[in-house]
Tab-separated table of N, CA and C in Angstrom:
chain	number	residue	atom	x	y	z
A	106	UNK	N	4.242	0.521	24.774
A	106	UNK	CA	4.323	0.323	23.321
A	106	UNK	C	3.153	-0.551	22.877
A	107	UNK	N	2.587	-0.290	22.043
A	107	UNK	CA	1.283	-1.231	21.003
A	107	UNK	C	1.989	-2.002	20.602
A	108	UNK	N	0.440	-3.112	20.508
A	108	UNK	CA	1.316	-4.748	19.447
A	108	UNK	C	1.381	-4.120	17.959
A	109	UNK	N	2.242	-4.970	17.745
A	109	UNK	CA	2.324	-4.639	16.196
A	109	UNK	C	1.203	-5.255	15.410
A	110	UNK	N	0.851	-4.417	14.164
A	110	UNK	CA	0.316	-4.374	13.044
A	110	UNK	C	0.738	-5.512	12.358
A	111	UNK	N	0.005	-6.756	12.188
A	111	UNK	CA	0.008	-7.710	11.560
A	111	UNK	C	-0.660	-7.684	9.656
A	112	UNK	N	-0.009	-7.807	9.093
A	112	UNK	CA	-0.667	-7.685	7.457
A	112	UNK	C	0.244	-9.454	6.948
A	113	UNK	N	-0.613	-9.848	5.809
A	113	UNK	CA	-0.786	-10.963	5.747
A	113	UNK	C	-1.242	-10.863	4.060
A	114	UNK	N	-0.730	-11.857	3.075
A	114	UNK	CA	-1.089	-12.124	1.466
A	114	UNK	C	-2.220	-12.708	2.319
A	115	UNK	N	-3.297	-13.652	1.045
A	115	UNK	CA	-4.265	-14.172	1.529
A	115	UNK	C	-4.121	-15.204	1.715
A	116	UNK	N	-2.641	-16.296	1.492
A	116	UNK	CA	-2.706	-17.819	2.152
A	116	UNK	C	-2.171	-17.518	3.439
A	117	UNK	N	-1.172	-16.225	3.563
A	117	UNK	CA	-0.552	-16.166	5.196
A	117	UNK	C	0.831	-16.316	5.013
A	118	UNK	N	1.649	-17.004	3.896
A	118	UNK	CA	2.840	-17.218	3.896
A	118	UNK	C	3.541	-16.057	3.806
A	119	UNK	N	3.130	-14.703	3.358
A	119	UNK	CA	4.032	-13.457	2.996
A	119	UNK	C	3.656	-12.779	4.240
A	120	UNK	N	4.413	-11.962	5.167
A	120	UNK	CA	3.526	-11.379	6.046
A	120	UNK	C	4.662	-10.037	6.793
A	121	UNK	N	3.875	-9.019	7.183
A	121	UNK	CA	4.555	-7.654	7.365
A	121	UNK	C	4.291	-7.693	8.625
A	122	UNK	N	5.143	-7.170	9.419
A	122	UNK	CA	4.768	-6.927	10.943
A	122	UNK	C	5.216	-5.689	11.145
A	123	UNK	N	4.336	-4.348	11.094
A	123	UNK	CA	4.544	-3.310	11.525
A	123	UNK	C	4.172	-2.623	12.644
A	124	UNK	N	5.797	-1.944	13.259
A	124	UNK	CA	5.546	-1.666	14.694
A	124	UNK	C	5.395	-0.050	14.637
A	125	UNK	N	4.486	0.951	15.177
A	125	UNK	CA	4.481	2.150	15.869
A	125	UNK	C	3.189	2.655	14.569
A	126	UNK	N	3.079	3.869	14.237
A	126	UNK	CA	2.210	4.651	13.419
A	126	UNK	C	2.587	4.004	11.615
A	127	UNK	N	1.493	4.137	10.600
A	127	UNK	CA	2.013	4.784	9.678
A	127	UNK	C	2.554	5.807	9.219
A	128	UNK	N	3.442	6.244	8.584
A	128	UNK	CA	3.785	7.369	8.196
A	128	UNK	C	3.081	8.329	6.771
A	129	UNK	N	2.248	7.398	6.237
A	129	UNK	CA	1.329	7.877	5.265
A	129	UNK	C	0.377	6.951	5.148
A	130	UNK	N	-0.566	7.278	5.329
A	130	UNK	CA	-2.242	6.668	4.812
A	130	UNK	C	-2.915	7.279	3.518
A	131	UNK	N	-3.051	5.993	2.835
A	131	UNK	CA	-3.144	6.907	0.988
A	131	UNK	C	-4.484	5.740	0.568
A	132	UNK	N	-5.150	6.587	-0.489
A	132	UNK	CA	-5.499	5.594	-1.499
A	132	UNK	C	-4.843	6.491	-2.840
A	133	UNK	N	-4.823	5.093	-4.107
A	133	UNK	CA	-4.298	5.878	-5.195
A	133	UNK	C	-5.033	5.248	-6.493
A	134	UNK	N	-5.506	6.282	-7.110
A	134	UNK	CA	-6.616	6.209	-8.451
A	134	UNK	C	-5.951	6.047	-9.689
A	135	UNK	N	-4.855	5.585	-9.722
A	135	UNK	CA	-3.803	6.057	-11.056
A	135	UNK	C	-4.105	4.585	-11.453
A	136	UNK	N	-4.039	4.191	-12.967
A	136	UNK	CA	-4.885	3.215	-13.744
A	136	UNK	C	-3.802	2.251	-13.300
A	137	UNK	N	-2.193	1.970	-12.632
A	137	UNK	CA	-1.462	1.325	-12.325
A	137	UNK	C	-1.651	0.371	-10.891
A	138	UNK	N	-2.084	1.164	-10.090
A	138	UNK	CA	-2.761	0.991	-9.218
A	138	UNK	C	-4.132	-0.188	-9.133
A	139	UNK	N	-5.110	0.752	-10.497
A	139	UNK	CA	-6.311	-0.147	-10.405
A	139	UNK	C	-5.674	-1.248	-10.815
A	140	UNK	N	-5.213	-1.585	-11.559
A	140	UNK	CA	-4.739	-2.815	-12.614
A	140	UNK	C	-4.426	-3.702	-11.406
A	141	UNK	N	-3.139	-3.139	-10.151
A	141	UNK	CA	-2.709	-3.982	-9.526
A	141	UNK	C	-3.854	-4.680	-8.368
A	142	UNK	N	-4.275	-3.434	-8.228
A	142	UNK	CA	-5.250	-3.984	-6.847
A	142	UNK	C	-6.785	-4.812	-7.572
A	143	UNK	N	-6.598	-4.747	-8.637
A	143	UNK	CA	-8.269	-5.525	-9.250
A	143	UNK	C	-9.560	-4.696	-8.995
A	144	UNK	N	-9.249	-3.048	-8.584
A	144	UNK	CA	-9.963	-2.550	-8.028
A	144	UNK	C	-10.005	-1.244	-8.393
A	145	UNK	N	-11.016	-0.466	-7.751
A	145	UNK	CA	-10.733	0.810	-8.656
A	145	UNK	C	-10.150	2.021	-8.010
A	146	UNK	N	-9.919	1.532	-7.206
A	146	UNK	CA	-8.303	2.525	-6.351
A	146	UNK	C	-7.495	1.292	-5.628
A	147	UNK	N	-6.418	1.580	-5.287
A	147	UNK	CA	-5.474	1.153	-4.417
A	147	UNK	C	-5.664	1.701	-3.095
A	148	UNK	N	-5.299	1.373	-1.690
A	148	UNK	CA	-5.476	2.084	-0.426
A	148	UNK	C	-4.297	1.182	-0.184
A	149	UNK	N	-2.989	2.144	0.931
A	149	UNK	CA	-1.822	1.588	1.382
A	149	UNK	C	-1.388	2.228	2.398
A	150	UNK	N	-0.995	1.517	3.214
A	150	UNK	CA	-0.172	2.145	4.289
A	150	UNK	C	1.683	2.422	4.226
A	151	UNK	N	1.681	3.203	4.738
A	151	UNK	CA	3.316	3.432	4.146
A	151	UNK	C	4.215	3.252	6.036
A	152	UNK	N	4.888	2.714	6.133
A	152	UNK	CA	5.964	2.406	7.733
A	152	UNK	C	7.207	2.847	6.774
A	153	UNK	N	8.398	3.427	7.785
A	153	UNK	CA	9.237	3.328	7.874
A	153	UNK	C	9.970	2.090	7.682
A	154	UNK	N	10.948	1.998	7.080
A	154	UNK	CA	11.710	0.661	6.611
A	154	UNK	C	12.165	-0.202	8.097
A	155	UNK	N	12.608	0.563	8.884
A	155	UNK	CA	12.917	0.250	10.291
A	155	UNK	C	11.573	-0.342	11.016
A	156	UNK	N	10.319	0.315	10.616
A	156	UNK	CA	8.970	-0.493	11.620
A	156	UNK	C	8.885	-1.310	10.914
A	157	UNK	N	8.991	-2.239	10.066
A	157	UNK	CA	8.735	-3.343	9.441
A	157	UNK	C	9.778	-4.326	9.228
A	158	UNK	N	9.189	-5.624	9.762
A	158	UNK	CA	9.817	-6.764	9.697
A	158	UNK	C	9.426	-8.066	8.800
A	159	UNK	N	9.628	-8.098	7.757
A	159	UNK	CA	8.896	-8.885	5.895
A	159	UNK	C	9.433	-10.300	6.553
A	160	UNK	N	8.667	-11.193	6.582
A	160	UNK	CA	9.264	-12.781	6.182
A	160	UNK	C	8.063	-13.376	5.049
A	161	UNK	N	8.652	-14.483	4.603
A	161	UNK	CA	7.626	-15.490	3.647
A	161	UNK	C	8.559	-14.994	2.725
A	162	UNK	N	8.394	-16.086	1.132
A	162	UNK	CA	9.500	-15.891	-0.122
A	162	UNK	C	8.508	-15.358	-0.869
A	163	UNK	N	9.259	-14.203	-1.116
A	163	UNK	CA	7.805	-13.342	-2.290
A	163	UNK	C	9.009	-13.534	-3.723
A	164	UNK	N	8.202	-12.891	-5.180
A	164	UNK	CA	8.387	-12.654	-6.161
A	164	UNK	C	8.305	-11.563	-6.513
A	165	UNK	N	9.601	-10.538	-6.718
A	165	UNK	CA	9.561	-9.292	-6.888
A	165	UNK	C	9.587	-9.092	-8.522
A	166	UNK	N	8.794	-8.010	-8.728
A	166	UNK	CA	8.430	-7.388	-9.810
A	166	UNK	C	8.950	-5.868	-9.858
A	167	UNK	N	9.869	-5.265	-10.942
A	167	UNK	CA	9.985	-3.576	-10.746
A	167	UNK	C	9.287	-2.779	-12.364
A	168	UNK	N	8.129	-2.486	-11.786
A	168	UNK	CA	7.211	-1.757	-12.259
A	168	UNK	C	7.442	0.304	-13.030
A	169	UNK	N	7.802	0.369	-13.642
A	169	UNK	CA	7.893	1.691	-14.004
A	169	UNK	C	6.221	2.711	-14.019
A	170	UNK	N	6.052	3.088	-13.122
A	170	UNK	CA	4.602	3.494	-12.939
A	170	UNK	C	4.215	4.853	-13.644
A	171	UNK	N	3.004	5.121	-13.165
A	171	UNK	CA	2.594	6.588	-14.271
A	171	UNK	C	3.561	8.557	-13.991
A	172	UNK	N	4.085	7.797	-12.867
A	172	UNK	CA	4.991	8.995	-12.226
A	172	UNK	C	6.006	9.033	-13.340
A	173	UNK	N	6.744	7.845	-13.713
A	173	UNK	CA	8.018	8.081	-14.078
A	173	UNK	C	9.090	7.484	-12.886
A	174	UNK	N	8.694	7.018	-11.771
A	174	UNK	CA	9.482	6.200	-11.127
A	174	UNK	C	8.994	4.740	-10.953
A	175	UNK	N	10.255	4.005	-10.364
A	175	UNK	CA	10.550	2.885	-10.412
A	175	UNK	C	9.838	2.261	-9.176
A	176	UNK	N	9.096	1.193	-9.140
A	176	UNK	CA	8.460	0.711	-7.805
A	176	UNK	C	8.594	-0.946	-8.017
A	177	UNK	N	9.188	-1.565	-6.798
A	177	UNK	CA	9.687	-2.973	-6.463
A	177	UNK	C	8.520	-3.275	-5.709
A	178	UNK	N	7.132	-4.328	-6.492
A	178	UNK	CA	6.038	-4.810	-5.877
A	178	UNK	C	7.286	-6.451	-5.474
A	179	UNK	N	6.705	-7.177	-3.967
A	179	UNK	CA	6.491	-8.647	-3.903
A	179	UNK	C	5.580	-9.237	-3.656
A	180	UNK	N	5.164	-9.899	-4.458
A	180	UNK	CA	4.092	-11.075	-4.543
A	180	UNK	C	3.996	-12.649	-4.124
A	181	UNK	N	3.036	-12.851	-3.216
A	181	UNK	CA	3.117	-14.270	-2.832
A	181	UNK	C	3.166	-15.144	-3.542
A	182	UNK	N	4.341	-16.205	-3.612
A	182	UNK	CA	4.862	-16.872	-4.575
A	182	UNK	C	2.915	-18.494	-4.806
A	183	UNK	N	2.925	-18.292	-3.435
A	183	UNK	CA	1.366	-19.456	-3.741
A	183	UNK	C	0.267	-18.675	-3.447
A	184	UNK	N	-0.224	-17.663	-3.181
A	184	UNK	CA	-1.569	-17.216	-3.392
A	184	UNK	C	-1.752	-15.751	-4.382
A	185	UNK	N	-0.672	-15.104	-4.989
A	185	UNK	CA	-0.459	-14.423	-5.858
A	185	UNK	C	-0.696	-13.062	-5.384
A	186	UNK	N	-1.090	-13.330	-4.213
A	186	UNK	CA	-1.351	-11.509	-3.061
A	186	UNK	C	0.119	-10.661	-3.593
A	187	UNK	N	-0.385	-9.329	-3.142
A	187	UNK	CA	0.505	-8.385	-2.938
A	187	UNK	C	1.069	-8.383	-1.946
A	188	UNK	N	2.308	-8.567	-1.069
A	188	UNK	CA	2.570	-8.715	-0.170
A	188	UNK	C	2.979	-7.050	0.495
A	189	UNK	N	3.949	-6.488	-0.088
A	189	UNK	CA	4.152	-4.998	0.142
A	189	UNK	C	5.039	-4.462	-1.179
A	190	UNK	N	5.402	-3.161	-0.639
A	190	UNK	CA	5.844	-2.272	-2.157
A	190	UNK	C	6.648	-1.168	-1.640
A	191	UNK	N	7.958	-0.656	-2.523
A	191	UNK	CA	8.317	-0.103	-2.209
A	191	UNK	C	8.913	0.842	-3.652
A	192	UNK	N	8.765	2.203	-3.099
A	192	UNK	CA	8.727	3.066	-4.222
A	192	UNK	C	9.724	4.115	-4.699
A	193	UNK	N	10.682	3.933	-5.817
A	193	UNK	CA	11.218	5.396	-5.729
A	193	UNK	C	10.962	6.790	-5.074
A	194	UNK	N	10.112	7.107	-4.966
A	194	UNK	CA	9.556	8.121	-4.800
A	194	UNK	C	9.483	8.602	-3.327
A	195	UNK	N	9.569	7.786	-2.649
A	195	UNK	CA	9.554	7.303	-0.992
A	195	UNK	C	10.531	6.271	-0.763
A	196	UNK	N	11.771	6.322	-0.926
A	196	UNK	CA	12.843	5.125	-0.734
A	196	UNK	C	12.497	4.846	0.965
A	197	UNK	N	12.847	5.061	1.583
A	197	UNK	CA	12.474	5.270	2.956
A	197	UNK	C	11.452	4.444	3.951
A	198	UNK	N	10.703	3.987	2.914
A	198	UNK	CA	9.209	3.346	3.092
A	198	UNK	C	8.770	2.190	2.428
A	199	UNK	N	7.951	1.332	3.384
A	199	UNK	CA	7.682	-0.033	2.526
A	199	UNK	C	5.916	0.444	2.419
A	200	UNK	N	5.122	0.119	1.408
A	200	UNK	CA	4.091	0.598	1.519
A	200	UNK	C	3.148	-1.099	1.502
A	201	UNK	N	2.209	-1.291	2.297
A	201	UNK	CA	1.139	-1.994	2.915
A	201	UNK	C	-0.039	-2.136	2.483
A	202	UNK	N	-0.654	-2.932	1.089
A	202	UNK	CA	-2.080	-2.685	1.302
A	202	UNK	C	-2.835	-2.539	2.241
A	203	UNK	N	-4.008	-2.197	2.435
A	203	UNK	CA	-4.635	-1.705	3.770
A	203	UNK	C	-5.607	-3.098	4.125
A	204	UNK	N	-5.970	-3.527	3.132
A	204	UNK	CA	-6.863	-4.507	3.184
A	204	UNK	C	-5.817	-6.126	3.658
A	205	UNK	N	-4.551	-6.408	3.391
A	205	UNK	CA	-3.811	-7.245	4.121
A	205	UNK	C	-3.761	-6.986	6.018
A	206	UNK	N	-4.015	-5.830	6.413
A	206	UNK	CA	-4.200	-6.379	7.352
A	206	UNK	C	-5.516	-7.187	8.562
A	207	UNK	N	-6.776	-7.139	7.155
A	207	UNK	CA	-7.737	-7.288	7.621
A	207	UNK	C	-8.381	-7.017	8.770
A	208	UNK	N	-8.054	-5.247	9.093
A	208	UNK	CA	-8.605	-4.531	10.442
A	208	UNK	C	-9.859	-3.723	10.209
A	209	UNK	N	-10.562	-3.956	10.021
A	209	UNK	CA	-11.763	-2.583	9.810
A	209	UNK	C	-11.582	-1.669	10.781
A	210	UNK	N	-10.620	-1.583	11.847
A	210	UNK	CA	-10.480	-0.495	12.549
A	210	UNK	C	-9.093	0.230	11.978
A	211	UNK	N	-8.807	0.094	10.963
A	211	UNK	CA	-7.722	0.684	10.589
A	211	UNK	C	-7.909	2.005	10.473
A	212	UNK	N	-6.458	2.807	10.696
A	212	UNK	CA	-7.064	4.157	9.992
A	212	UNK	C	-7.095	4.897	8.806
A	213	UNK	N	-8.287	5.761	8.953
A	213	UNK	CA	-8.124	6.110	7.755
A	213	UNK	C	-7.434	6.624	6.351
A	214	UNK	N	-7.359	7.220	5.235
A	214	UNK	CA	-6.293	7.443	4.738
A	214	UNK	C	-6.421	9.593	4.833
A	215	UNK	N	-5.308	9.807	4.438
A	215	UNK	CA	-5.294	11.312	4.721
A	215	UNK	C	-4.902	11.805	3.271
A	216	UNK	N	-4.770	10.982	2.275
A	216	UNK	CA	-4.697	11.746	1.349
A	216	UNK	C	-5.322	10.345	0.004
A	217	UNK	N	-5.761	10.830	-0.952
A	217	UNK	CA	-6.445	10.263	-2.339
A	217	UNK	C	-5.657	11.028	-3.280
A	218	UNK	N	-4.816	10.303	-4.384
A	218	UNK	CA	-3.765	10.743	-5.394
A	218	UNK	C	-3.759	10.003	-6.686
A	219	UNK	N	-3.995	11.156	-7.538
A	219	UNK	CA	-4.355	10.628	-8.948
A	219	UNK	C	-5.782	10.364	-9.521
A	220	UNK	N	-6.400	11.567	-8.700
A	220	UNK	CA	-7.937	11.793	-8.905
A	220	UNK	C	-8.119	11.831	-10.281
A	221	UNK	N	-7.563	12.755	-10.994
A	221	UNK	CA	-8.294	12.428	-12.180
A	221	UNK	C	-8.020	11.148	-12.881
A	222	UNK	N	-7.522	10.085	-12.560
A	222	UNK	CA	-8.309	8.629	-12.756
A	222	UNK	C	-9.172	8.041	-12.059
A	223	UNK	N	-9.869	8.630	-11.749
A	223	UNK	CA	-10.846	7.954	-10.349
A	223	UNK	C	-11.834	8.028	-10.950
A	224	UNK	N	-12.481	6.649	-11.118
A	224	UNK	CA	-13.721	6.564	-11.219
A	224	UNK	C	-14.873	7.503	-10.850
A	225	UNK	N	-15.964	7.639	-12.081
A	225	UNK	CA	-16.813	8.638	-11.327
A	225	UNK	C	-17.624	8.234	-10.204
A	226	UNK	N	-18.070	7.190	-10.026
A	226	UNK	CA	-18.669	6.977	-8.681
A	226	UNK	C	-18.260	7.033	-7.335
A	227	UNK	N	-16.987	7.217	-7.646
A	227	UNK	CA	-16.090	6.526	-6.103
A	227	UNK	C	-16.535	8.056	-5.638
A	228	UNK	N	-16.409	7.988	-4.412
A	228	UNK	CA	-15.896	9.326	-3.666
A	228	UNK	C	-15.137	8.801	-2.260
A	229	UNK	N	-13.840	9.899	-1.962
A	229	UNK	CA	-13.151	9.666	-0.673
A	229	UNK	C	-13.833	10.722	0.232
A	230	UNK	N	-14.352	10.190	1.361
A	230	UNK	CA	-14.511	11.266	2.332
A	230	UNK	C	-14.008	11.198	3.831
A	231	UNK	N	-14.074	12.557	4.201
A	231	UNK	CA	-13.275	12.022	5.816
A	231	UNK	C	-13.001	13.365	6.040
A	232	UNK	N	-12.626	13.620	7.235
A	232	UNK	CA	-11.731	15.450	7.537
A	232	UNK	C	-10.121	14.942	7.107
A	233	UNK	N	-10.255	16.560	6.937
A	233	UNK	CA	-8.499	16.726	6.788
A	233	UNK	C	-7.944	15.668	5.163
A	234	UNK	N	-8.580	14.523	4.769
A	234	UNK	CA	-8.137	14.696	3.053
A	234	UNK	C	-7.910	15.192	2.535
A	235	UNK	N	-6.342	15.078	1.874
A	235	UNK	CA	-6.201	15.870	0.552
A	235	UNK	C	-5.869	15.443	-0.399
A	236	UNK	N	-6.953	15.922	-1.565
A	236	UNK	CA	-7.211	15.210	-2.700
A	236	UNK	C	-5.920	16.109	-3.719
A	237	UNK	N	-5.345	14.713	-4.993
A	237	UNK	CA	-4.949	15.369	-5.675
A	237	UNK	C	-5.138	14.484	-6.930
């Protein structure tokens, strides 16, 4: 078995410990997204509720997003990070910014959603992406 996947807010107090694969590798272009991430896509990893083990006291927020469903962000109560998220849409799943776990060997994402908010400069590339 692999060590687990360590993800982390940026003081360290909120922190995800995910064990085995993701089950979805995403970025997402939808203007809800940019807003949250300060950025001009979102990128997240999605585990099974069972591979993940949450400690630190976050501040949950439930967000009505551009879908029409309901999504429960927590936020680090002292450095204001995203800690993880979890979405109507995927009950099943806690979703991971990609950048909390500070791996540049992470992998990549397999799908980009909500292209037509995507900035014109950005581009996703990679095999096997699917854009929507």
């Amino acid at each position: 078995m692999s060590a687990p996947r360590i993800a982390t807010c940026w003081c360290g107090q909120l922190r995800a410990e995910c064990h085995g694969e993701p089950v979805r590798i995403s970025v997402c272009h939808c203007l809800n997204c940019q807003q949250r991430s300060g950025s001009a896509f979102a990128a997240q990893a999605r585990f099974r509720v069972e591979q993940v083990r949450l400690s630190g006291t976050s501040t949950e927020w439930v967000h009505i997003g551009d879908s029409g469903r309901a999504a429960s962000f927590h936020f680090c109560q002292t450095c204001g990070g995203t800690g993880w998220y979890r979405n109507a849409s995927m009950p099943e799943t806690i979703a991971v910014p990609i950048g909390n776990f500070a791996d540049p060997d992470f992998p990549a994402p397999h799908f980009s959603v909500w292209e037509g908010r995507k900035h014109a400069w950005v581009t996703i590339t990679g095999d096997g992406i699917e854009h929507d």
